[in-house]
C-alpha positions as semicolon CSV with decimal commas, in nm:
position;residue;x (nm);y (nm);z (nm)
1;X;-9,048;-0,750;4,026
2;X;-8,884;-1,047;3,879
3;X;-8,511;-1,074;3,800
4;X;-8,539;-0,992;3,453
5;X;-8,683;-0,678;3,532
6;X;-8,497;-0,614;3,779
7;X;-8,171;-0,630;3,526
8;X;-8,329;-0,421;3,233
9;X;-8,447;-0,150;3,458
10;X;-8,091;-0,143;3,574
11;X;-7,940;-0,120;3,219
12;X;-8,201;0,108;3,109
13;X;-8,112;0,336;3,426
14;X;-7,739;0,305;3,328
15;X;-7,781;0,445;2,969
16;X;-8,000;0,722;3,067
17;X;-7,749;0,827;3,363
18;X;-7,374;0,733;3,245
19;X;-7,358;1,111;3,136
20;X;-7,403;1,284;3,449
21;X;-7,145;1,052;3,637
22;X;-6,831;1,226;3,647
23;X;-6,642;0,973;3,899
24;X;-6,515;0,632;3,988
25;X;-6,718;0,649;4,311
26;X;-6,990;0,805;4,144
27;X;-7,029;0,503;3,917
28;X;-6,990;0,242;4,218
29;X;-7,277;0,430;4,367
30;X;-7,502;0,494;4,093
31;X;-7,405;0,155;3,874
32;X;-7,221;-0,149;4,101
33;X;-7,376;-0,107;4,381
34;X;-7,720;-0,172;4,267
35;X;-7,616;-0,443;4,029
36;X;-7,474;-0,579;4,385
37;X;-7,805;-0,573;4,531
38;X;-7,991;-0,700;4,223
39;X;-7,837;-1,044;4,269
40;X;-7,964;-1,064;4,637
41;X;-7,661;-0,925;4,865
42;X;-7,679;-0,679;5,150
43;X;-7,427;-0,403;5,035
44;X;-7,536;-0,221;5,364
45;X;-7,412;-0,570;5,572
46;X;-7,032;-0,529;5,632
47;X;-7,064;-0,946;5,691
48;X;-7,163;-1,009;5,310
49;X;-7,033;-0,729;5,139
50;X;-6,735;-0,523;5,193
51;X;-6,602;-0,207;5,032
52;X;-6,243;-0,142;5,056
53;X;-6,166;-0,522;5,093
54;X;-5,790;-0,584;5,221
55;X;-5,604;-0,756;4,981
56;X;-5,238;-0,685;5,093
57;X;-4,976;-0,898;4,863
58;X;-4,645;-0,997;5,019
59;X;-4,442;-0,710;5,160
60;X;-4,672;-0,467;4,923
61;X;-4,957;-0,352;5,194
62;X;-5,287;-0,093;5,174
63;X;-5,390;-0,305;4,821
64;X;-5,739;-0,319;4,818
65;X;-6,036;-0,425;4,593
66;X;-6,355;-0,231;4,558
67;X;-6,592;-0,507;4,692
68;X;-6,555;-0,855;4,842
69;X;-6,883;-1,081;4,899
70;X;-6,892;-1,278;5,110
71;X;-7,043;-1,622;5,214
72;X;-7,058;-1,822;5,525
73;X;-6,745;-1,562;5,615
74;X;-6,582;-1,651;5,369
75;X;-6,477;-1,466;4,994
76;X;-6,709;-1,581;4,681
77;X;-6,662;-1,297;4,471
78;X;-6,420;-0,967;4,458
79;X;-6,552;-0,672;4,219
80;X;-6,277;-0,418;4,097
81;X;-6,464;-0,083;4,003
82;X;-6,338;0,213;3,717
83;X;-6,501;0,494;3,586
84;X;-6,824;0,408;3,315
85;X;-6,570;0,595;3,056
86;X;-6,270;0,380;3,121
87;X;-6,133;0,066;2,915
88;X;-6,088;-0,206;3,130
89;X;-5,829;-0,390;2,963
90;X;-5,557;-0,177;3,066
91;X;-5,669;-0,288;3,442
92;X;-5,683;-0,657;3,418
93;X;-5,356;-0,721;3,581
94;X;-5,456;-0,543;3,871
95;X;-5,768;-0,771;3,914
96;X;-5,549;-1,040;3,876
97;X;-5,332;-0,937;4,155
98;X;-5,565;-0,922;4,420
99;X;-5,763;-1,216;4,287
100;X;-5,386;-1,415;4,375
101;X;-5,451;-1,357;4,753
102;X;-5,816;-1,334;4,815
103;X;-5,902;-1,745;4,802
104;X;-6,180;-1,691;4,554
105;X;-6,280;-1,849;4,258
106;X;-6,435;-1,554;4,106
107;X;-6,362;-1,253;3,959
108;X;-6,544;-0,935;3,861
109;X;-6,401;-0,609;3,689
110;X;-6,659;-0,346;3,560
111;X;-6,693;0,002;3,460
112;X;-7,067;-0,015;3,546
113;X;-7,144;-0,112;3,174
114;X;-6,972;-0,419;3,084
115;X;-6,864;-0,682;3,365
116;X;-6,581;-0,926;3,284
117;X;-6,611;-1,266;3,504
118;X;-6,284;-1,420;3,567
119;X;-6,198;-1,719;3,694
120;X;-5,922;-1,979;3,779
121;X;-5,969;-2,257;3,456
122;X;-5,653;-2,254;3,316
123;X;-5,451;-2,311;3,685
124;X;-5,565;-2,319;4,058
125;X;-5,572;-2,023;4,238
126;X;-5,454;-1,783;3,946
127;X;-5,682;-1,621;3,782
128;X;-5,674;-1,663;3,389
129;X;-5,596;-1,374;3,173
130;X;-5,910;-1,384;2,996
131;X;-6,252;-1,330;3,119
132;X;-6,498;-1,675;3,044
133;X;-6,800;-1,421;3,058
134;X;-6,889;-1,061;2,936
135;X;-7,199;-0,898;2,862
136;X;-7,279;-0,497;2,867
137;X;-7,593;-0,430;3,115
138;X;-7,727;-0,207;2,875
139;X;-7,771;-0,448;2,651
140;X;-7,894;-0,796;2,774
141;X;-8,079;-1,046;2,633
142;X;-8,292;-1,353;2,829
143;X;-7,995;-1,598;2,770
144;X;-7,770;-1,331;2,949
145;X;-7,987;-1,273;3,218
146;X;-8,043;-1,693;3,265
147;X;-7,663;-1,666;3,308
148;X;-7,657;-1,431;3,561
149;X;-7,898;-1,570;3,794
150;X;-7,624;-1,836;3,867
151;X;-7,472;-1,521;4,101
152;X;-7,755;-1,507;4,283
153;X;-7,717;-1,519;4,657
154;X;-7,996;-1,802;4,701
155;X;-7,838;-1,974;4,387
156;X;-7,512;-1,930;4,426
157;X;-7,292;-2,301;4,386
158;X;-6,950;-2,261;4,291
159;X;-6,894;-2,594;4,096
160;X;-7,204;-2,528;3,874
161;X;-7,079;-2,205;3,793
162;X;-6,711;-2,312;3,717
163;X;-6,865;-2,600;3,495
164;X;-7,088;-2,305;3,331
165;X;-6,754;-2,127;3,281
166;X;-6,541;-2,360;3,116
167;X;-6,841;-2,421;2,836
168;X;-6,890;-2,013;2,808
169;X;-6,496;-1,987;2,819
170;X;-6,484;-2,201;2,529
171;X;-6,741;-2,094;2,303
172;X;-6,644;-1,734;2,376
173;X;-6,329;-1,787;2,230
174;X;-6,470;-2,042;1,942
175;X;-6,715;-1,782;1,844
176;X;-6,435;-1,488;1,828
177;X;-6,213;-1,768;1,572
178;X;-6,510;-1,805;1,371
179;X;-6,603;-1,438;1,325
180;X;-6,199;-1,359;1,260
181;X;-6,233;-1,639;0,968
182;X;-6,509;-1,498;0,852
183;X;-6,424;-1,147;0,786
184;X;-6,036;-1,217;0,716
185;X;-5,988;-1,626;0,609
186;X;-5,677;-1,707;0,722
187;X;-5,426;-1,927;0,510
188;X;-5,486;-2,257;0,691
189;X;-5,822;-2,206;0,693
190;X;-5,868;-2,135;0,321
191;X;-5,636;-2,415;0,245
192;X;-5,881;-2,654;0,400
193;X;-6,074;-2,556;0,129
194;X;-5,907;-2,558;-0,165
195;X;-5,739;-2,935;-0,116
196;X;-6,058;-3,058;-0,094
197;X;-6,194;-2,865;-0,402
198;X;-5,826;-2,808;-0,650
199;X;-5,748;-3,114;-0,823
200;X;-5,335;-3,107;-0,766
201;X;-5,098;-2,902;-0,552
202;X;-5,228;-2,626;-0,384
203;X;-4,959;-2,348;-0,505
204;X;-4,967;-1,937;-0,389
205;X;-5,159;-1,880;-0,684
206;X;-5,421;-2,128;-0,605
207;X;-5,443;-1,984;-0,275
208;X;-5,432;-1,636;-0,418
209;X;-5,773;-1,735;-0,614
210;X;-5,930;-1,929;-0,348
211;X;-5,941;-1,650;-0,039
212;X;-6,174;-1,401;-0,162
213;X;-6,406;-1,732;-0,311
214;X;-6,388;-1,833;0,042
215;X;-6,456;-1,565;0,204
216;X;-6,747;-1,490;-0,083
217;X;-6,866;-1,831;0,014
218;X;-6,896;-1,763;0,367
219;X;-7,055;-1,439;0,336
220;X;-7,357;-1,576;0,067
221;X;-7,404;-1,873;0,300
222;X;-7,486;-1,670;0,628
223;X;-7,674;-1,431;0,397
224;X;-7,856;-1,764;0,269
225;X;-7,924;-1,888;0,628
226;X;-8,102;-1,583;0,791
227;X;-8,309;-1,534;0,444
228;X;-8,432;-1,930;0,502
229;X;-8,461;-1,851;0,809
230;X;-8,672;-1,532;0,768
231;X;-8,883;-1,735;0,507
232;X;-8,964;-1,967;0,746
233;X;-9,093;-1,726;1,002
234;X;-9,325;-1,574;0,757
235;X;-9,431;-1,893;0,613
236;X;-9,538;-1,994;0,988
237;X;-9,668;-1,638;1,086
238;X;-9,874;-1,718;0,734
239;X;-10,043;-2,063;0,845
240;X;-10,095;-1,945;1,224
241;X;-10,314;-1,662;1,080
242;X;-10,486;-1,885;0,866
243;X;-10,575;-2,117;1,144
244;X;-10,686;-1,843;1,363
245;X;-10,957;-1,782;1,097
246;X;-11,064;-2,137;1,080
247;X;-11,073;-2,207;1,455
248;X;-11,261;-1,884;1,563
249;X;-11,531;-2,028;1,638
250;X;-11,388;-2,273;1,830
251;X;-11,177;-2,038;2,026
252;X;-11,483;-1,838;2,103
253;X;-11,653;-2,141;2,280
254;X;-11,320;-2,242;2,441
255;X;-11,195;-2,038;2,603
256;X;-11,432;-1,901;2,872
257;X;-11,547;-1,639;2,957
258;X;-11,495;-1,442;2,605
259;X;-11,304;-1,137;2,643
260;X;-11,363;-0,814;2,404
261;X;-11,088;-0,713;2,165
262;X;-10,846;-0,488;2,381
263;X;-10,527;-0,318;2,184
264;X;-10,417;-0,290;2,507
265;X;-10,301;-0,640;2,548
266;X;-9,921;-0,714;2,582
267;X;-9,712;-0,978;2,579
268;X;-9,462;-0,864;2,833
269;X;-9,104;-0,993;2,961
270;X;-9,234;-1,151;3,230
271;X;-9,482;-1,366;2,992
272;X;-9,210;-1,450;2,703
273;X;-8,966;-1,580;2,993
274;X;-9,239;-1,797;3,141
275;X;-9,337;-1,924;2,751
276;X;-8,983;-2,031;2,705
277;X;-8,928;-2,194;3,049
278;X;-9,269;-2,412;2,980
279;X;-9,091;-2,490;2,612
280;X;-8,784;-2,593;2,762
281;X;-8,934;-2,781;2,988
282;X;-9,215;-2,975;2,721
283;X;-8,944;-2,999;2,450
284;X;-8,813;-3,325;2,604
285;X;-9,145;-3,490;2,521
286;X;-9,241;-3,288;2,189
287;X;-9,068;-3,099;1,896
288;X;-9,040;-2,772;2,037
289;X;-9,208;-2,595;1,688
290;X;-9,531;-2,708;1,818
291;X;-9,586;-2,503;2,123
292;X;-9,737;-2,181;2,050
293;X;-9,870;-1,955;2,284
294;X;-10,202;-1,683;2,264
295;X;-10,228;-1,380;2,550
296;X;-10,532;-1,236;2,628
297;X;-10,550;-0,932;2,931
298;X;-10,570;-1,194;3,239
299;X;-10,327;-1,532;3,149
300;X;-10,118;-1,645;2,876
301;X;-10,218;-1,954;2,729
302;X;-10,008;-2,195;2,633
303;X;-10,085;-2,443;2,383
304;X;-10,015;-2,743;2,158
305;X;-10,015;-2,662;1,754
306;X;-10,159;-2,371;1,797
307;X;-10,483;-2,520;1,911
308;X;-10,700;-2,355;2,141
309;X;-10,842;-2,694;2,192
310;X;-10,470;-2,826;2,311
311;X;-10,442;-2,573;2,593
312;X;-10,165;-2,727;2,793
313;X;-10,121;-2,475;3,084
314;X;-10,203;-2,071;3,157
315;X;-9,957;-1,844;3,325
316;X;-10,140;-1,583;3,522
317;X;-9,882;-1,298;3,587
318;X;-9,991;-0,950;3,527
319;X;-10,123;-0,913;3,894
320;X;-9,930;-0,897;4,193
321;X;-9,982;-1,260;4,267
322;X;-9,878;-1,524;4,048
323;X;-10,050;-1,816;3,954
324;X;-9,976;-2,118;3,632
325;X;-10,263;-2,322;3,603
326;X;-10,303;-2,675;3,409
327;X;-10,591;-2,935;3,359
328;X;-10,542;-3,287;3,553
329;X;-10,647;-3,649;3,424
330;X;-10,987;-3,572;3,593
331;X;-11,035;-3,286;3,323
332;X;-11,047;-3,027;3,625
333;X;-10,830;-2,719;3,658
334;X;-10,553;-2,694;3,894
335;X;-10,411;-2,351;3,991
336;X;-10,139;-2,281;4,207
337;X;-9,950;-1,964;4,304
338;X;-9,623;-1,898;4,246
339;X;-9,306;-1,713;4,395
340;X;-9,126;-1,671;4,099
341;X;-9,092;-1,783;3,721
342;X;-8,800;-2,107;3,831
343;X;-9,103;-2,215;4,048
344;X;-9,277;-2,346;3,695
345;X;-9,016;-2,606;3,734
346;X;-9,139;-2,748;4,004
347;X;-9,469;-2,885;3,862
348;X;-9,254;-3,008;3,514
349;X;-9,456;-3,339;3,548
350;X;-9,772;-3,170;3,590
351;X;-9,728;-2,987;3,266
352;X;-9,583;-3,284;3,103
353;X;-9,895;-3,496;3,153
354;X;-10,121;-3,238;3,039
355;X;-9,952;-3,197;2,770
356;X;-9,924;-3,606;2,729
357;X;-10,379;-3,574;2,692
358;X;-10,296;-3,433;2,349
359;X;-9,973;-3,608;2,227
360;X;-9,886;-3,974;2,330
361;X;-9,517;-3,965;2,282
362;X;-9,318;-4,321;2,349
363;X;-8,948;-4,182;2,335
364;X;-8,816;-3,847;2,431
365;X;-8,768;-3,670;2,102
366;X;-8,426;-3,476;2,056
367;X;-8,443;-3,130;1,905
């Protein structure tokens, strides 16, 4: 099962359970523990993970945090634990204590459903008082889960997360500032506005009249946004079907052999993950609005403009081996197995050249 999966049938085992768990223990059990072993680590191995970890301060002894993991014997992560039902902003300070003398860069505190991840940005070795990183498990989306992987025990590299965490840090609290603006336009804010708009001195009445227009304004313009936005989508969704109709018969002689119409066919996770991996990966080369992709029951194909005729790779993974296959500069197929999903990566210039029979692109294009 891959990672993804892995995650969502964790989240989806966390809403269906949180009611019968009654205790703090019961939720390390039932919740942590498994979210432990999801990203790789022996929580049976007292060498990589340890329950009850000592974290005496000073004089103060018998402090301890829920879980330590450990790397090369050494601290990576400590996880402080409550109860699915508690808030955990009342127990950040505790977090922080223990966080002071276990010489570790990273911090967890979770009730099982959200996870905070702490770190040590704003001074060495003391842990900030706000988390760079949240997401609720019951909840997460591929960008999330991308995120996560960085925890990983075979992935695990402390400077790429910390530079991860100052850019999440940031736009965390960016994003908050924006939404606060948005709902409730502060008086700087709207008087950004209004001197570039009121002709003379911006006076309390002028920025009496202006906040609600600003606000208004804000409001219509996001509303504006996800309606071009939606427009757009149905506009494309409109053209693709059209296509389909006029290439039919070319799809029928291209793609071989013909399979029967089947309901049955899905376009799982595991499929969408590996479409946007070979997008991020062909975007460099070509506007990413041209990749498109078709499933049928064996392999997703993957193709440029929506062309049968432009099929730049298949991903073969509803079977218990994995496979992405491609077509060289000979015009034969290659087909190779693979671990995982990240292993796509590894043939990048594979995919990139046969994509390149189809587009002849100079310069890398920026999107």
């Amino acid at each position: 099962m891959d990672f993804i999966d892995v995650i969502k049938a964790l989240g989806e085992k966390v809403s269906r359970m949180k009611d019968t768990i009654q205790t703090e223990e019961a939720t390390k059990n039932a919740f942590v523990m498994p979210f432990i072993a999801a990203l790789g680590y022996d929580v049976f191995n007292p060498l990589e993970v340890i329950p009850e970890f000592v974290a005496d301060l000073g004089i103060k002894k018998g402090e301890k945090v829920d879980y330590c993991i450990q790397k090369n014997g050494k601290p990576i992560i400590i996880i402080e634990c409550k109860h699915w039902k508690e808030e955990l902003n009342v127990h950040n300070s505790q977090l922080h204590r223990y966080f002071h003398v276990c010489s570790t860069r990273f911090g967890i505190l979770t009730n099982g459903i959200i996870y905070r991840f702490y770190t040590d940005l704003e001074e060495a070795n003391k842990m900030d008082n706000r988390p760079f990183w949240e997401f609720n498990i019951t909840d997460m989306n591929e960008a999330a889960v991308h995120e996560l992987k960085k925890y990983q025990k075979n992935a695990f590299d402390v400077d790429q997360i910390v530079n991860a965490a100052t850019e999440l840090k940031y736009t965390r609290e960016i994003k908050k500032i924006v939404g606060a603006e948005f709902s409730n336009p502060t008086e700087p804010f709207v008087r950004y506005f209004a001197k570039q708009i009121h002709t003379g001195m911006v006076t309390s009445k002028v920025m009496e009249q202006f906040t609600p227009m600003v606000k208004k304004s804000l409001q219509q313009y996001v509303s504006e946004l996800i309606s071009d936005r939606l427009k757009s989508a149905l506009s494309n969704e409109a053209n693709s079907a059209k296509e389909d109709q006029e290439q039919k018969a070319d799809q029928t002689q291209a793609v071989a052999p013909s399979l029967p119409e089947d309901n049955s066919i899905e376009f799982t996770e595991l499929e969408k993950e590996g479409f946007f991996i070979v997008k991020s990966i062909l975007r460099t080369k070509v506007d990413s609005n041209r990749l498109y992709y078709r499933d049928t029951q064996r392999y997703l194909n993957i193709l440029l403009d929506d062309n049968i005729r432009k099929t730049i790779c298949r991903l073969h993974l509803n079977a218990a081996k994995k496979y992405i296959s491609w077509t060289d500069n000979t015009g034969k197929e290659a087909k190779v197995e693979i671990g995982s999903l990240d292993n796509i990566y590894d043939y990048s210039e594979q995919l990139i050249n046969s994509m390149m029979r189809f587009e002849k692109v100079s310069e890398p294009q920026t999107v």
